[in-house]
Amino acid sequence: MKQQRTVPSATPGLMAASPQQGASDTGYRLPPEPLQAIVDAPRAPALSLSPRRDTAAVVQTPALPGIAEVAQPELKLAGLRINPRTYAGSRFSFGTGLSLLDIASHEESTIAGLPPDLRLSDLSWSPDQRHLAFTHVALNDGVGGVGVDTGAVELWLVDIAARRARKLSPQPLSAVLTRGFNWLPDSSGLLVHWRPVGIGKPPQASGVPAGPILQDSEADGAVRQLRTYQDLLRNEDDARLFEYYITVQMVLLSLDGKARPIGEPGQFSRTSVAPGGEYLLTQSVTRPYSYIVTASSFGERVEVRDLHGMLLHTVANLPLEEGLPPGNDAVSSGVRHVSWRADAPASLVWAEAQDGGDPARDVPDGVRDLVYLHAAPFHAPPLVLARLSMRYGGVAWGREDVALVNERWHKTRQYRQWMIAPGHLSTPPELIHTGSYEDRYNSPGSPVMRADASGFPRLLIGPNTTILLDGAGATPEGDRPFLDRLSLTTREKTRLFQSQAPYFENVAAVLNDDGTLLLTTRESPLERPNYYLRDLTKPDDRQLRALTHYPHPTPQLRDIHKEQIRYPRHDGVELTATLMLPPGYDSARDGPLPLLMWAYPQEFKSAGAASQTTGSPYRFNAVSYWGPAAYLAMGYAVLDNPSFPIIGNGEEEPNDTYLAQLVADAEAAVGEVVRRGVGDRERLAIGGHSYGAFMTGNLLAHTRLFRAGIARSGAYNRTLTPFGFQSEERPYWQAPDVYQAMSPFNHADRIKDAMLLIHGAEDSNSGTFPLQSERMFQAIKGLGGTARLVMLPNESHAYRARESIMHMLYETNAWLEKYVKNANPRQGGV
């Protein structure tokens, strides 16, 4: 491989280097220029539609942050990652521009008064659409003296009519557990979480232990799943620091900036005002804390207050929960999913399991979950809204006589949707849909929701009790998004819109009440997704008008070839993949190419669902630095997202035959690219991220199909995740042979081909501890195999810094060049 060019001094920390760099070398490396161009390709802005759907806030998406941004101070407490400078969750990507787009005229207008060096974190329209609130994360390097850095989450307000922004809150927000602000239903102001005035400095650890750290487990016979988490509290010093950073002062903030505190500061994890504007639902984190689970499992106090902070009603005092019963259908035993009913002034809704949250426990009347409804002033007992035989999956609210309740059961992949009349509970529920949520071909779509005058999402209900359904439209030929009108009384459906070849068009929003004016995104293999207005009342050739005109981000790769292919597994299961070939490729001239295959296994309960086509041949030929398509720029063929189904029919669990099915999936994919003449059997690589990295380790251990593997942020020893992983719900002690067989670490001695392991050194994902890659590398190295371990500083499960992404591409390209593209044929073949 040729020596890479020297990087200009304006790009600090990045150095060009050859692939022969050793483990002792330091500094970030740059990949070849074609890969750099993909990283730095312009990004499309993000749009946020107004409540009346006639205006959009346009947020400019910046380039990747630098490592200096990603390397800011970060506290790891109870599963949270907190920036102590800003009293907010750690974030590394912000909007850098804000403007307004008129949907009808297509005119974009600027906003005066925005903060310099805008770092927009969150935004929200007022329900009456007169204002737009957003948070700006300000960093003041060096303020307060040499070496002292401060920061703040500032709340700003845009006057839509004046097109002018101003800072609204005189006090910084606290945004550790929430975004820190929400609109009042009448748009008169906002409920905000302030960083408490006078809270003082964070508690400092003395460094001298007060005693041992104690944890107890009483032998009560109850089996609990304890997933493996990271960033947990370690001692009382951590607990005090956690408590400090989650303490907020609730405040009512008017549009002129006047503030009225609500009660005293507290550890509020969620606050929401009822649609009628009179009541406040609060959830507070309570002690005792835990050293083995994250903050989401800590105890909570759920209460209703008035807008002065006075306690009116206690909904529940939920205890600390260190694990659930076994199974993916296990839930908490008490009150869960508490929320306001969207179409009533002040009614609470929640679910309670009738089986103690244990899916293995029999329920004589068949009711697993009860859904309760409790109206203010909360003096009368709550009413039963729904009786469900599966787990509660939420409510789509409409009006007194129409709401849709969802339930699902993971074990069987079944779900049901019921129509109920929340204002007339004696009316029997009506079944609207039932089926398998794995069955994409028969999915009815999701109900279209619309924010009401109070800002709460409601069903868009048309004449004669009809609703709109927005769906992916999966077919054997690929996805064809649709919009249907469904009568909830007759069950008749009318198709209003469906994407037509040779384009892929998706409904982004319904702009009017009757579903005839749509905001869509439209794309084709050569056309980047852009926003369009589609008026279904007009003739077909006059329905469409372009709203945006984003150019092709990587025109140098415009002419790549992309094809959606299908091929069979040896047992008859039909598989799908996206085959991509470099620009200018000619099969007669160029013959088989070195090929990179990138996959992620998925569990299914039926072969029929596993065989369904995914994706669309009419999607844009996007080339991202994150996936395998980037290597088209280096002359590789790419097989992206080939189906790797792991199927467990009936009572059989998918992972009982994981290895056999995984190998069969890979053999089918390899056989197809070789049969087509585009892939060279002697020059194939396999790769994946997270569970795809786990797959990569197994395929290198149990086949010789691939010359190299690229494994990013993976887990390789399943005994380190003993209470389940992915969809596997059995603990290690119930299925030890499965855990052992599936762990590529146990078979590292069989890995004879080159394995590149890349991992974020601060990975926070459950199960994929950095230790997983470190031990896998040590095993391969100690056994005389070929491997390289790359730990990316300050990176979590996904990588964020431009330097990290560039180095990831550099390492991957160098590995593929050495062990795949320029590999010598194996002696005696594969």
CSV table of C-alpha atoms in Angstrom, one decimal, residues 417-607:
chain,number,residue,atom,x,y,z
A,417,GLN,CA,-54.8,-3.9,18.8
A,418,TRP,CA,-58.1,-3.1,20.4
A,419,MET,CA,-60.5,-0.2,20.0
A,420,ILE,CA,-62.0,0.9,23.2
A,421,ALA,CA,-64.3,3.8,24.3
A,422,PRO,CA,-62.4,5.4,27.3
A,423,GLY,CA,-65.4,7.5,28.1
A,424,HIS,CA,-67.8,4.6,28.0
A,425,LEU,CA,-66.1,1.7,29.8
A,426,SER,CA,-69.1,-0.6,29.6
A,427,THR,CA,-68.7,-0.7,25.8
A,428,PRO,CA,-66.9,-4.0,24.9
A,429,PRO,CA,-63.5,-3.7,23.2
A,430,GLU,CA,-63.3,-4.5,19.5
A,431,LEU,CA,-60.4,-6.3,18.0
A,432,ILE,CA,-58.9,-4.2,15.2
A,433,HIS,CA,-55.8,-6.3,14.3
A,434,THR,CA,-54.0,-9.4,15.4
A,435,GLY,CA,-50.9,-11.1,14.0
A,436,SER,CA,-47.2,-11.6,14.3
A,437,TYR,CA,-45.1,-8.4,14.6
A,438,GLU,CA,-42.4,-10.3,12.6
A,439,ASP,CA,-44.8,-10.6,9.7
A,440,ARG,CA,-43.9,-7.4,7.8
A,441,TYR,CA,-45.9,-8.4,4.7
A,442,ASN,CA,-49.2,-8.2,6.7
A,443,SER,CA,-48.4,-5.2,8.9
A,444,PRO,CA,-51.3,-2.8,8.8
A,445,GLY,CA,-49.2,0.2,9.6
A,446,SER,CA,-49.3,2.7,12.5
A,447,PRO,CA,-52.0,5.2,13.2
A,448,VAL,CA,-51.3,8.7,12.1
A,449,MET,CA,-51.2,11.0,15.2
A,450,ARG,CA,-51.6,14.8,15.4
A,451,ALA,CA,-50.8,17.2,18.2
A,452,ASP,CA,-54.0,18.8,19.6
A,453,ALA,CA,-54.4,22.3,20.8
A,454,SER,CA,-52.6,21.4,24.1
A,455,GLY,CA,-49.7,19.8,22.3
A,456,PHE,CA,-50.7,16.2,23.1
A,457,PRO,CA,-50.7,13.5,20.4
A,458,ARG,CA,-54.2,12.4,19.3
A,459,LEU,CA,-55.5,10.1,16.6
A,460,LEU,CA,-56.4,11.9,13.4
A,461,ILE,CA,-60.0,10.8,13.2
A,462,GLY,CA,-62.0,11.4,10.0
A,463,PRO,CA,-65.6,11.2,9.0
A,464,ASN,CA,-67.5,8.1,10.0
A,465,THR,CA,-64.8,7.1,12.6
A,466,THR,CA,-62.0,6.6,10.1
A,467,ILE,CA,-58.3,6.8,10.9
A,468,LEU,CA,-55.1,7.0,8.7
A,469,LEU,CA,-52.5,4.2,8.8
A,470,ASP,CA,-48.9,4.8,7.7
A,471,GLY,CA,-46.9,1.7,6.9
A,472,ALA,CA,-43.7,0.4,5.3
A,473,GLY,CA,-45.5,-1.7,2.8
A,474,ALA,CA,-43.2,-4.7,2.8
A,475,THR,CA,-43.7,-6.9,-0.3
A,476,PRO,CA,-41.7,-9.7,-2.0
A,477,GLU,CA,-40.4,-7.0,-4.3
A,478,GLY,CA,-39.3,-4.7,-1.5
A,479,ASP,CA,-40.8,-2.0,0.7
A,480,ARG,CA,-43.4,0.3,-0.9
A,481,PRO,CA,-44.6,2.7,1.8
A,482,PHE,CA,-48.3,3.5,1.9
A,483,LEU,CA,-51.1,5.5,3.5
A,484,ASP,CA,-54.5,3.9,4.1
A,485,ARG,CA,-57.8,5.1,5.5
A,486,LEU,CA,-59.4,2.6,7.8
A,487,SER,CA,-63.0,2.6,8.9
A,488,LEU,CA,-63.0,1.5,12.6
A,489,THR,CA,-66.7,0.6,12.2
A,490,THR,CA,-66.8,-1.4,9.0
A,491,ARG,CA,-63.0,-2.3,8.8
A,492,GLU,CA,-62.9,-1.3,5.2
A,493,LYS,CA,-59.6,0.1,3.9
A,494,THR,CA,-59.0,2.6,1.2
A,495,ARG,CA,-55.5,3.1,-0.1
A,496,LEU,CA,-54.8,6.8,-0.5
A,497,PHE,CA,-51.1,6.5,-1.5
A,498,GLN,CA,-48.4,4.0,-2.2
A,499,SER,CA,-44.8,4.5,-3.3
A,500,GLN,CA,-44.3,3.6,-7.0
A,501,ALA,CA,-41.2,2.4,-8.8
A,502,PRO,CA,-38.6,3.6,-9.8
A,503,TYR,CA,-38.8,5.8,-6.6
A,504,PHE,CA,-38.9,5.1,-2.9
A,505,GLU,CA,-41.3,7.6,-1.4
A,506,ASN,CA,-42.2,7.7,2.3
A,507,VAL,CA,-44.9,9.7,4.1
A,508,ALA,CA,-43.1,12.0,6.5
A,509,ALA,CA,-46.2,13.8,7.7
A,510,VAL,CA,-49.9,14.2,6.8
A,511,LEU,CA,-50.5,18.0,6.4
A,512,ASN,CA,-54.3,18.2,6.4
A,513,ASP,CA,-57.2,16.4,8.2
A,514,ASP,CA,-58.4,14.3,5.2
A,515,GLY,CA,-55.0,12.9,4.3
A,516,THR,CA,-54.8,14.3,0.8
A,517,LEU,CA,-51.9,16.7,1.4
A,518,LEU,CA,-48.7,14.9,2.3
A,519,LEU,CA,-45.1,15.8,3.1
A,520,THR,CA,-43.0,13.0,1.8
A,521,THR,CA,-39.4,12.1,1.3
A,522,ARG,CA,-38.6,10.8,-2.1
A,523,GLU,CA,-35.5,9.2,-3.4
A,524,SER,CA,-34.1,6.9,-6.1
A,525,PRO,CA,-30.8,5.1,-6.5
A,526,LEU,CA,-29.2,8.2,-8.0
A,527,GLU,CA,-31.3,10.9,-6.2
A,528,ARG,CA,-30.7,11.8,-2.6
A,529,PRO,CA,-33.8,11.9,-0.3
A,530,ASN,CA,-35.5,15.3,-0.6
A,531,TYR,CA,-38.8,16.6,0.8
A,532,TYR,CA,-41.8,16.9,-1.5
A,533,LEU,CA,-45.4,18.1,-1.2
A,534,ARG,CA,-47.8,15.6,-2.7
A,535,ASP,CA,-51.4,16.7,-3.3
A,536,LEU,CA,-53.6,13.6,-3.8
A,537,THR,CA,-56.5,15.7,-5.1
A,538,LYS,CA,-54.6,16.6,-8.3
A,539,PRO,CA,-54.0,14.4,-11.4
A,540,ASP,CA,-51.1,12.0,-11.0
A,541,ASP,CA,-48.7,14.1,-13.1
A,542,ARG,CA,-49.3,17.2,-11.1
A,543,GLN,CA,-49.4,15.9,-7.6
A,544,LEU,CA,-45.7,16.4,-6.7
A,545,ARG,CA,-43.7,19.5,-5.9
A,546,ALA,CA,-40.2,19.6,-4.6
A,547,LEU,CA,-39.7,21.4,-1.3
A,548,THR,CA,-35.9,20.9,-0.9
A,549,HIS,CA,-33.1,20.4,-3.3
A,550,TYR,CA,-30.2,18.7,-1.4
A,551,PRO,CA,-27.4,17.7,-3.8
A,552,HIS,CA,-25.8,14.3,-4.0
A,553,PRO,CA,-23.3,14.2,-1.0
A,554,THR,CA,-20.8,11.9,-2.7
A,555,PRO,CA,-21.0,12.6,-6.5
A,556,GLN,CA,-17.7,10.7,-7.0
A,557,LEU,CA,-19.7,7.6,-6.1
A,558,ARG,CA,-22.9,8.4,-8.0
A,559,ASP,CA,-22.4,5.6,-10.5
A,560,ILE,CA,-22.1,2.7,-8.1
A,561,HIS,CA,-24.3,-0.3,-8.9
A,562,LYS,CA,-26.8,-1.4,-6.3
A,563,GLU,CA,-29.1,-4.4,-6.6
A,564,GLN,CA,-31.4,-6.1,-4.2
A,565,ILE,CA,-30.9,-9.8,-4.5
A,566,ARG,CA,-32.6,-13.0,-3.2
A,567,TYR,CA,-31.1,-16.4,-2.8
A,568,PRO,CA,-32.0,-19.6,-0.9
A,569,ARG,CA,-30.4,-21.2,2.2
A,570,HIS,CA,-29.9,-24.9,1.9
A,571,ASP,CA,-33.0,-25.6,3.9
A,572,GLY,CA,-35.2,-23.5,1.7
A,573,VAL,CA,-35.3,-20.3,3.7
A,574,GLU,CA,-35.2,-17.3,1.3
A,575,LEU,CA,-32.6,-14.7,2.1
A,576,THR,CA,-32.2,-11.1,1.0
A,577,ALA,CA,-29.1,-8.8,0.6
A,578,THR,CA,-28.0,-5.6,-1.1
A,579,LEU,CA,-25.2,-6.1,-3.6
A,580,MET,CA,-23.1,-3.1,-4.4
A,581,LEU,CA,-20.4,-2.7,-7.0
A,582,PRO,CA,-17.9,0.1,-7.5
A,583,PRO,CA,-18.4,2.8,-10.2
A,584,GLY,CA,-17.3,1.6,-13.6
A,585,TYR,CA,-17.2,-2.1,-12.7
A,586,ASP,CA,-17.4,-4.4,-15.7
A,587,SER,CA,-17.8,-8.0,-15.0
A,588,ALA,CA,-16.3,-9.2,-18.3
A,589,ARG,CA,-13.3,-6.9,-17.8
A,590,ASP,CA,-12.8,-6.9,-14.1
A,591,GLY,CA,-14.0,-10.3,-13.1
A,592,PRO,CA,-14.6,-11.3,-9.4
A,593,LEU,CA,-13.6,-8.6,-6.9
A,594,PRO,CA,-12.4,-8.7,-3.3
A,595,LEU,CA,-15.7,-8.4,-1.3
A,596,LEU,CA,-16.7,-7.2,2.1
A,597,MET,CA,-19.8,-8.7,3.7
A,598,TRP,CA,-21.4,-6.8,6.6
A,599,ALA,CA,-24.3,-8.4,8.6
A,600,TYR,CA,-26.2,-8.5,11.8
A,601,PRO,CA,-28.0,-11.7,12.8
A,602,GLN,CA,-31.7,-11.6,13.8
A,603,GLU,CA,-33.9,-14.1,15.7
A,604,PHE,CA,-37.2,-15.2,14.3
A,605,LYS,CA,-39.9,-17.6,15.4
A,606,SER,CA,-40.9,-18.7,11.9
A,607,ALA,CA,-39.2,-19.5,8.6
